[in-house]
mmCIF file of C-alpha atoms in Angstrom:
data_model
loop_
_atom_site.group_PDB
_atom_site.id
_atom_site.type_symbol
_atom_site.label_atom_id
_atom_site.label_comp_id
_atom_site.label_asym_id
_atom_site.label_seq_id
_atom_site.Cartn_x
_atom_site.Cartn_y
_atom_site.Cartn_z
ATOM 1 C CA UNK H 1 10.481 -5.590 16.696
ATOM 2 C CA UNK H 2 9.626 -3.108 18.659
ATOM 3 C CA UNK H 3 7.086 0.145 16.908
ATOM 4 C CA UNK H 4 10.071 2.840 17.489
ATOM 5 C CA UNK H 5 12.583 0.414 15.749
ATOM 6 C CA UNK H 6 10.495 0.266 12.733
ATOM 7 C CA UNK H 7 10.185 3.493 12.532
ATOM 8 C CA UNK H 8 13.858 4.313 12.880
ATOM 9 C CA UNK H 9 14.234 1.289 10.412
ATOM 10 C CA UNK H 10 11.400 3.096 7.871
ATOM 11 C CA UNK H 11 13.339 6.560 8.570
ATOM 12 C CA UNK H 12 16.486 5.257 7.601
ATOM 13 C CA UNK H 13 15.346 3.575 4.590
ATOM 14 C CA UNK H 14 13.047 6.811 3.740
ATOM 15 C CA UNK H 15 16.639 8.385 3.256
ATOM 16 C CA UNK H 16 17.727 5.619 1.272
ATOM 17 C CA UNK H 17 15.028 5.626 -1.186
ATOM 18 C CA UNK H 18 14.940 9.412 -1.259
ATOM 19 C CA UNK H 19 18.969 9.230 -2.418
ATOM 20 C CA UNK H 20 17.895 6.656 -4.819
ATOM 21 C CA UNK H 21 14.915 8.484 -6.329
ATOM 22 C CA UNK H 22 17.182 11.837 -6.735
ATOM 23 C CA UNK H 23 19.932 8.775 -8.651
ATOM 24 C CA UNK H 24 16.721 8.048 -10.486
ATOM 25 C CA UNK H 25 15.916 11.677 -11.538
ATOM 26 C CA UNK H 26 19.677 12.518 -13.045
ATOM 27 C CA UNK H 27 19.987 9.326 -14.513
ATOM 28 C CA UNK H 28 17.023 9.266 -16.599
ATOM 29 C CA UNK H 29 17.184 13.350 -17.248
ATOM 30 C CA UNK H 30 20.598 12.756 -18.242
ATOM 31 C CA UNK H 31 20.059 9.855 -20.563
ATOM 32 C CA UNK H 32 20.194 11.163 -23.768
ATOM 33 C CA UNK H 33 23.888 12.631 -23.276
ATOM 34 C CA UNK H 34 25.464 9.918 -21.625
ATOM 35 C CA UNK H 35 23.909 7.131 -24.254
ATOM 36 C CA UNK H 36 25.329 9.421 -27.028
ATOM 37 C CA UNK H 37 28.712 9.466 -25.274
ATOM 38 C CA UNK H 38 28.517 5.720 -24.641
ATOM 39 C CA UNK H 39 27.770 5.671 -28.533
ATOM 40 C CA UNK H 40 30.588 8.385 -29.366
ATOM 41 C CA UNK H 41 33.188 5.806 -27.620
ATOM 42 C CA UNK H 42 33.961 8.134 -24.443
ATOM 43 C CA UNK H 43 31.895 5.803 -22.294
ATOM 44 C CA UNK H 44 33.244 2.408 -23.463
ATOM 45 C CA UNK H 45 33.534 0.654 -19.966
ATOM 46 C CA UNK H 46 29.810 1.461 -19.513
ATOM 47 C CA UNK H 47 29.103 0.341 -23.330
ATOM 48 C CA UNK H 48 30.309 -3.343 -22.701
ATOM 49 C CA UNK H 49 28.503 -3.070 -19.003
ATOM 50 C CA UNK H 50 25.442 -2.614 -20.463
ATOM 51 C CA UNK H 51 25.602 -5.286 -23.051
ATOM 52 C CA UNK H 52 24.952 -3.891 -26.323
ATOM 53 C CA UNK H 53 27.054 -2.993 -29.172
ATOM 54 C CA UNK H 54 27.696 -0.588 -31.332
ATOM 55 C CA UNK H 55 25.212 0.173 -34.565
ATOM 56 C CA UNK H 56 26.899 2.247 -37.008
ATOM 57 C CA UNK H 57 23.478 2.905 -38.555
ATOM 58 C CA UNK H 58 22.196 4.581 -35.356
ATOM 59 C CA UNK H 59 19.010 3.092 -35.256
ATOM 60 C CA UNK H 60 19.485 1.636 -32.025
ATOM 61 C CA UNK H 61 19.813 4.567 -30.309
ATOM 62 C CA UNK H 62 16.498 6.037 -29.947
ATOM 63 C CA UNK H 63 15.198 2.704 -28.885
ATOM 64 C CA UNK H 64 17.932 2.477 -26.110
ATOM 65 C CA UNK H 65 16.977 6.452 -24.688
ATOM 66 C CA UNK H 66 13.648 5.037 -25.196
ATOM 67 C CA UNK H 67 14.198 2.425 -22.813
ATOM 68 C CA UNK H 68 16.006 4.330 -20.279
ATOM 69 C CA UNK H 69 13.922 6.917 -19.847
ATOM 70 C CA UNK H 70 10.631 4.321 -19.590
ATOM 71 C CA UNK H 71 12.566 2.300 -17.314
ATOM 72 C CA UNK H 72 13.489 5.022 -15.308
ATOM 73 C CA UNK H 73 10.010 6.645 -14.926
ATOM 74 C CA UNK H 74 8.863 3.189 -13.934
ATOM 75 C CA UNK H 75 11.404 2.934 -11.128
ATOM 76 C CA UNK H 76 10.750 6.343 -10.476
ATOM 77 C CA UNK H 77 6.891 5.354 -9.905
ATOM 78 C CA UNK H 78 8.250 2.153 -7.298
ATOM 79 C CA UNK H 79 10.216 4.575 -5.100
ATOM 80 C CA UNK H 80 7.490 6.892 -4.890
ATOM 81 C CA UNK H 81 5.470 4.057 -3.902
ATOM 82 C CA UNK H 82 7.868 2.764 -1.094
ATOM 83 C CA UNK H 83 8.165 6.294 -0.041
ATOM 84 C CA UNK H 84 4.620 6.675 0.916
ATOM 85 C CA UNK H 85 4.571 3.162 2.633
ATOM 86 C CA UNK H 86 7.366 4.497 4.425
ATOM 87 C CA UNK H 87 5.986 7.629 5.551
ATOM 88 C CA UNK H 88 2.985 5.816 6.759
ATOM 89 C CA UNK H 89 4.929 3.192 8.539
ATOM 90 C CA UNK H 90 6.269 6.248 10.338
ATOM 91 C CA UNK H 91 3.327 7.721 11.448
ATOM 92 C CA UNK H 92 2.163 4.245 12.616
ATOM 93 C CA UNK H 93 -0.026 3.028 10.300
ATOM 94 C CA UNK H 94 0.796 0.370 8.530
ATOM 95 C CA UNK H 95 -2.166 -1.320 8.005
ATOM 96 C CA UNK H 96 -4.149 1.431 6.026
ATOM 97 C CA UNK H 97 -5.966 0.731 2.602
ATOM 98 C CA UNK H 98 -3.452 3.830 1.220
ATOM 99 C CA UNK H 99 -0.632 1.413 1.726
ATOM 100 C CA UNK H 100 -2.170 -1.591 -0.097
ATOM 101 C CA UNK H 101 -2.707 0.917 -2.718
ATOM 102 C CA UNK H 102 0.439 1.945 -3.287
ATOM 103 C CA UNK H 103 1.940 -1.246 -3.355
ATOM 104 C CA UNK H 104 -0.300 -2.417 -5.985
ATOM 105 C CA UNK H 105 0.881 0.819 -8.468
ATOM 106 C CA UNK H 106 4.575 -0.484 -7.365
ATOM 107 C CA UNK H 107 3.443 -3.860 -9.022
ATOM 108 C CA UNK H 108 1.718 -2.785 -11.941
ATOM 109 C CA UNK H 109 5.221 -0.746 -12.125
ATOM 110 C CA UNK H 110 6.993 -4.258 -11.873
ATOM 111 C CA UNK H 111 5.098 -5.717 -14.283
ATOM 112 C CA UNK H 112 5.851 -2.578 -17.058
ATOM 113 C CA UNK H 113 9.505 -2.930 -16.288
ATOM 114 C CA UNK H 114 8.854 -6.461 -16.915
ATOM 115 C CA UNK H 115 6.983 -5.477 -20.626
ATOM 116 C CA UNK H 116 10.176 -3.287 -21.195
ATOM 117 C CA UNK H 117 12.849 -5.364 -20.682
ATOM 118 C CA UNK H 118 11.436 -8.024 -22.485
ATOM 119 C CA UNK H 119 10.854 -5.461 -25.489
ATOM 120 C CA UNK H 120 14.245 -4.668 -25.336
ATOM 121 C CA UNK H 121 15.261 -8.494 -26.182
ATOM 122 C CA UNK H 122 14.492 -7.748 -29.482
ATOM 123 C CA UNK H 123 16.159 -4.347 -30.253
ATOM 124 C CA UNK H 124 19.532 -5.482 -28.020
ATOM 125 C CA UNK H 125 19.356 -9.181 -26.505
ATOM 126 C CA UNK H 126 21.467 -10.489 -23.707
ATOM 127 C CA UNK H 127 20.702 -12.529 -21.257
ATOM 128 C CA UNK H 128 21.292 -9.863 -18.157
ATOM 129 C CA UNK H 129 17.886 -8.590 -19.580
ATOM 130 C CA UNK H 130 16.152 -11.763 -19.851
ATOM 131 C CA UNK H 131 16.797 -12.325 -16.114
ATOM 132 C CA UNK H 132 16.484 -8.595 -15.065
ATOM 133 C CA UNK H 133 12.628 -9.144 -16.721
ATOM 134 C CA UNK H 134 11.964 -12.138 -15.020
ATOM 135 C CA UNK H 135 13.205 -10.240 -11.970
ATOM 136 C CA UNK H 136 10.318 -7.684 -12.338
ATOM 137 C CA UNK H 137 7.254 -10.192 -13.065
ATOM 138 C CA UNK H 138 8.077 -12.097 -10.041
ATOM 139 C CA UNK H 139 8.552 -8.562 -8.406
ATOM 140 C CA UNK H 140 5.184 -7.638 -9.421
ATOM 141 C CA UNK H 141 3.727 -10.867 -8.810
ATOM 142 C CA UNK H 142 5.034 -10.620 -4.930
ATOM 143 C CA UNK H 143 3.947 -7.030 -4.244
ATOM 144 C CA UNK H 144 0.365 -8.012 -5.676
ATOM 145 C CA UNK H 145 0.307 -10.872 -3.956
ATOM 146 C CA UNK H 146 1.401 -8.888 -0.680
ATOM 147 C CA UNK H 147 -1.073 -6.167 -1.627
ATOM 148 C CA UNK H 148 -3.897 -8.616 -1.592
ATOM 149 C CA UNK H 149 -2.852 -9.750 1.931
ATOM 150 C CA UNK H 150 -2.524 -6.227 2.926
ATOM 151 C CA UNK H 151 -5.845 -5.187 2.034
ATOM 152 C CA UNK H 152 -7.340 -8.638 3.660
ATOM 153 C CA UNK H 153 -5.124 -7.331 6.892
ATOM 154 C CA UNK H 154 -6.823 -3.757 6.710
ATOM 155 C CA UNK H 155 -10.299 -5.171 6.516
ATOM 156 C CA UNK H 156 -9.690 -7.970 9.025
ATOM 157 C CA UNK H 157 -8.476 -5.280 11.268
ATOM 158 C CA UNK H 158 -11.236 -2.824 10.809
ATOM 159 C CA UNK H 159 -13.496 -5.650 12.007
ATOM 160 C CA UNK H 160 -11.838 -6.355 14.810
ATOM 161 C CA UNK H 161 -11.626 -2.398 15.603
ATOM 162 C CA UNK H 162 -15.428 -1.800 15.275
ATOM 163 C CA UNK H 163 -16.437 -4.913 17.511
ATOM 164 C CA UNK H 164 -17.622 -3.594 20.644
ATOM 165 C CA UNK G 1 -25.487 -2.594 7.258
ATOM 166 C CA UNK G 2 -29.292 -3.907 7.481
ATOM 167 C CA UNK G 3 -29.009 -4.166 11.725
ATOM 168 C CA UNK G 4 -29.536 -1.287 13.138
ATOM 169 C CA UNK G 5 -29.335 -0.408 16.978
ATOM 170 C CA UNK G 6 -31.321 1.659 19.337
ATOM 171 C CA UNK G 7 -29.563 2.110 21.923
ATOM 172 C CA UNK G 8 -30.210 5.575 21.829
ATOM 173 C CA UNK G 9 -34.087 4.986 22.539
ATOM 174 C CA UNK G 10 -33.424 2.349 24.725
ATOM 175 C CA UNK G 11 -31.241 5.039 26.955
ATOM 176 C CA UNK G 12 -34.309 7.824 26.926
ATOM 177 C CA UNK G 13 -36.660 5.363 27.607
ATOM 178 C CA UNK G 14 -34.363 4.423 30.969
ATOM 179 C CA UNK G 15 -33.811 8.171 31.397
ATOM 180 C CA UNK G 16 -29.714 6.978 31.411
ATOM 181 C CA UNK G 17 -27.366 8.765 29.629
ATOM 182 C CA UNK G 18 -24.306 7.093 27.606
ATOM 183 C CA UNK G 19 -21.590 8.077 29.849
ATOM 184 C CA UNK G 20 -23.499 6.633 32.770
ATOM 185 C CA UNK G 21 -24.070 3.373 30.472
ATOM 186 C CA UNK G 22 -20.584 3.393 29.913
ATOM 187 C CA UNK G 23 -19.500 3.221 33.623
ATOM 188 C CA UNK G 24 -22.290 0.677 34.406
ATOM 189 C CA UNK G 25 -21.231 -2.054 31.760
ATOM 190 C CA UNK G 26 -17.361 -1.107 31.964
ATOM 191 C CA UNK G 27 -17.096 -0.104 27.937
ATOM 192 C CA UNK G 28 -15.242 3.238 27.019
ATOM 193 C CA UNK G 29 -17.501 5.848 25.837
ATOM 194 C CA UNK G 30 -16.155 5.813 22.089
ATOM 195 C CA UNK G 31 -17.289 2.155 22.130
ATOM 196 C CA UNK G 32 -20.241 2.638 23.263
ATOM 197 C CA UNK G 33 -20.139 5.920 20.841
ATOM 198 C CA UNK G 34 -19.733 4.150 17.641
ATOM 199 C CA UNK G 35 -22.293 1.621 18.882
ATOM 200 C CA UNK G 36 -24.973 3.886 19.021
ATOM 201 C CA UNK G 37 -24.303 5.838 15.833
ATOM 202 C CA UNK G 38 -24.441 2.892 14.209
ATOM 203 C CA UNK G 39 -20.399 2.294 13.028
ATOM 204 C CA UNK G 40 -19.969 -0.718 14.676
ATOM 205 C CA UNK G 41 -19.581 -4.337 12.430
ATOM 206 C CA UNK G 42 -20.057 -6.444 15.634
ATOM 207 C CA UNK G 43 -21.014 -6.965 18.801
ATOM 208 C CA UNK G 44 -19.997 -9.730 21.638
ATOM 209 C CA UNK G 45 -22.334 -11.538 23.546
ATOM 210 C CA UNK G 46 -20.730 -10.476 26.859
ATOM 211 C CA UNK G 47 -20.945 -6.660 25.549
ATOM 212 C CA UNK G 48 -24.891 -7.180 24.518
ATOM 213 C CA UNK G 49 -25.322 -9.333 27.710
ATOM 214 C CA UNK G 50 -23.570 -6.219 30.108
ATOM 215 C CA UNK G 51 -25.970 -3.767 27.787
ATOM 216 C CA UNK G 52 -29.034 -5.192 28.725
ATOM 217 C CA UNK G 53 -28.531 -6.345 31.864
ATOM 218 C CA UNK G 54 -27.719 -2.576 32.610
ATOM 219 C CA UNK G 55 -30.980 -1.224 30.526
ATOM 220 C CA UNK G 56 -33.235 -4.260 32.024
ATOM 221 C CA UNK G 57 -34.441 -4.842 28.583
ATOM 222 C CA UNK G 58 -34.073 -8.034 25.776
ATOM 223 C CA UNK G 59 -31.207 -7.817 22.790
ATOM 224 C CA UNK G 60 -34.197 -7.744 20.355
ATOM 225 C CA UNK G 61 -35.115 -3.829 22.111
ATOM 226 C CA UNK G 62 -31.815 -3.166 21.179
ATOM 227 C CA UNK G 63 -31.180 -4.685 17.450
ATOM 228 C CA UNK G 64 -33.558 -4.440 14.603
ATOM 229 C CA UNK G 65 -33.504 -5.669 11.169
ATOM 230 C CA UNK G 66 -34.653 -3.367 8.373
ATOM 231 C CA UNK G 67 -34.357 -4.935 5.237
ATOM 232 C CA UNK G 68 -33.606 -1.440 3.187
ATOM 233 C CA UNK G 69 -29.775 -0.323 2.972
#
């Protein structure tokens, strides 16, 4: 694939990532409102989709709110890291140390999301939550390996460039 | 880096400029500058041989090992 094609692809992906960031911020910021609506019953379908049950004692609400806000912020971290990586790819600097660092940050956010989803199992257990936790664990591990590989690639590139 | 490149000293001894050497050795001025400033991480034997040929010196005249750093 030519460099111009990669840049075009990166530009298209940047638009998608920016859209996802906007969605993430809106959903996270309005979590309190729509979660209350879910509990009030006006968003019943969403309640079924999210896979948890109505708790009349109302004890689960703050936990669910914390879950959505924390996971929203961690997702934002992944998206911002992706945005930085894509910006550097568009600037023709795919093999640089900041890219490896951004990838590692995204991996940490993935591990954080795994922990958040695992902790959700204690107050609102569902198979989907368990699967999501597994996916985020794999995501974090995969990105950690990829970041280490990129780090090594950057070192090799530097050495090659500085060999006269 | 404990290996020091004494290219500037040898150039001064031979009264040659860096651009003259670049033209003789067929290496870009930017690469020779990297070598001169000690930023280079490695040097190919072919490059070393070409520089030694152009400056009429031995590799030991160009490269020094320093225990400091």
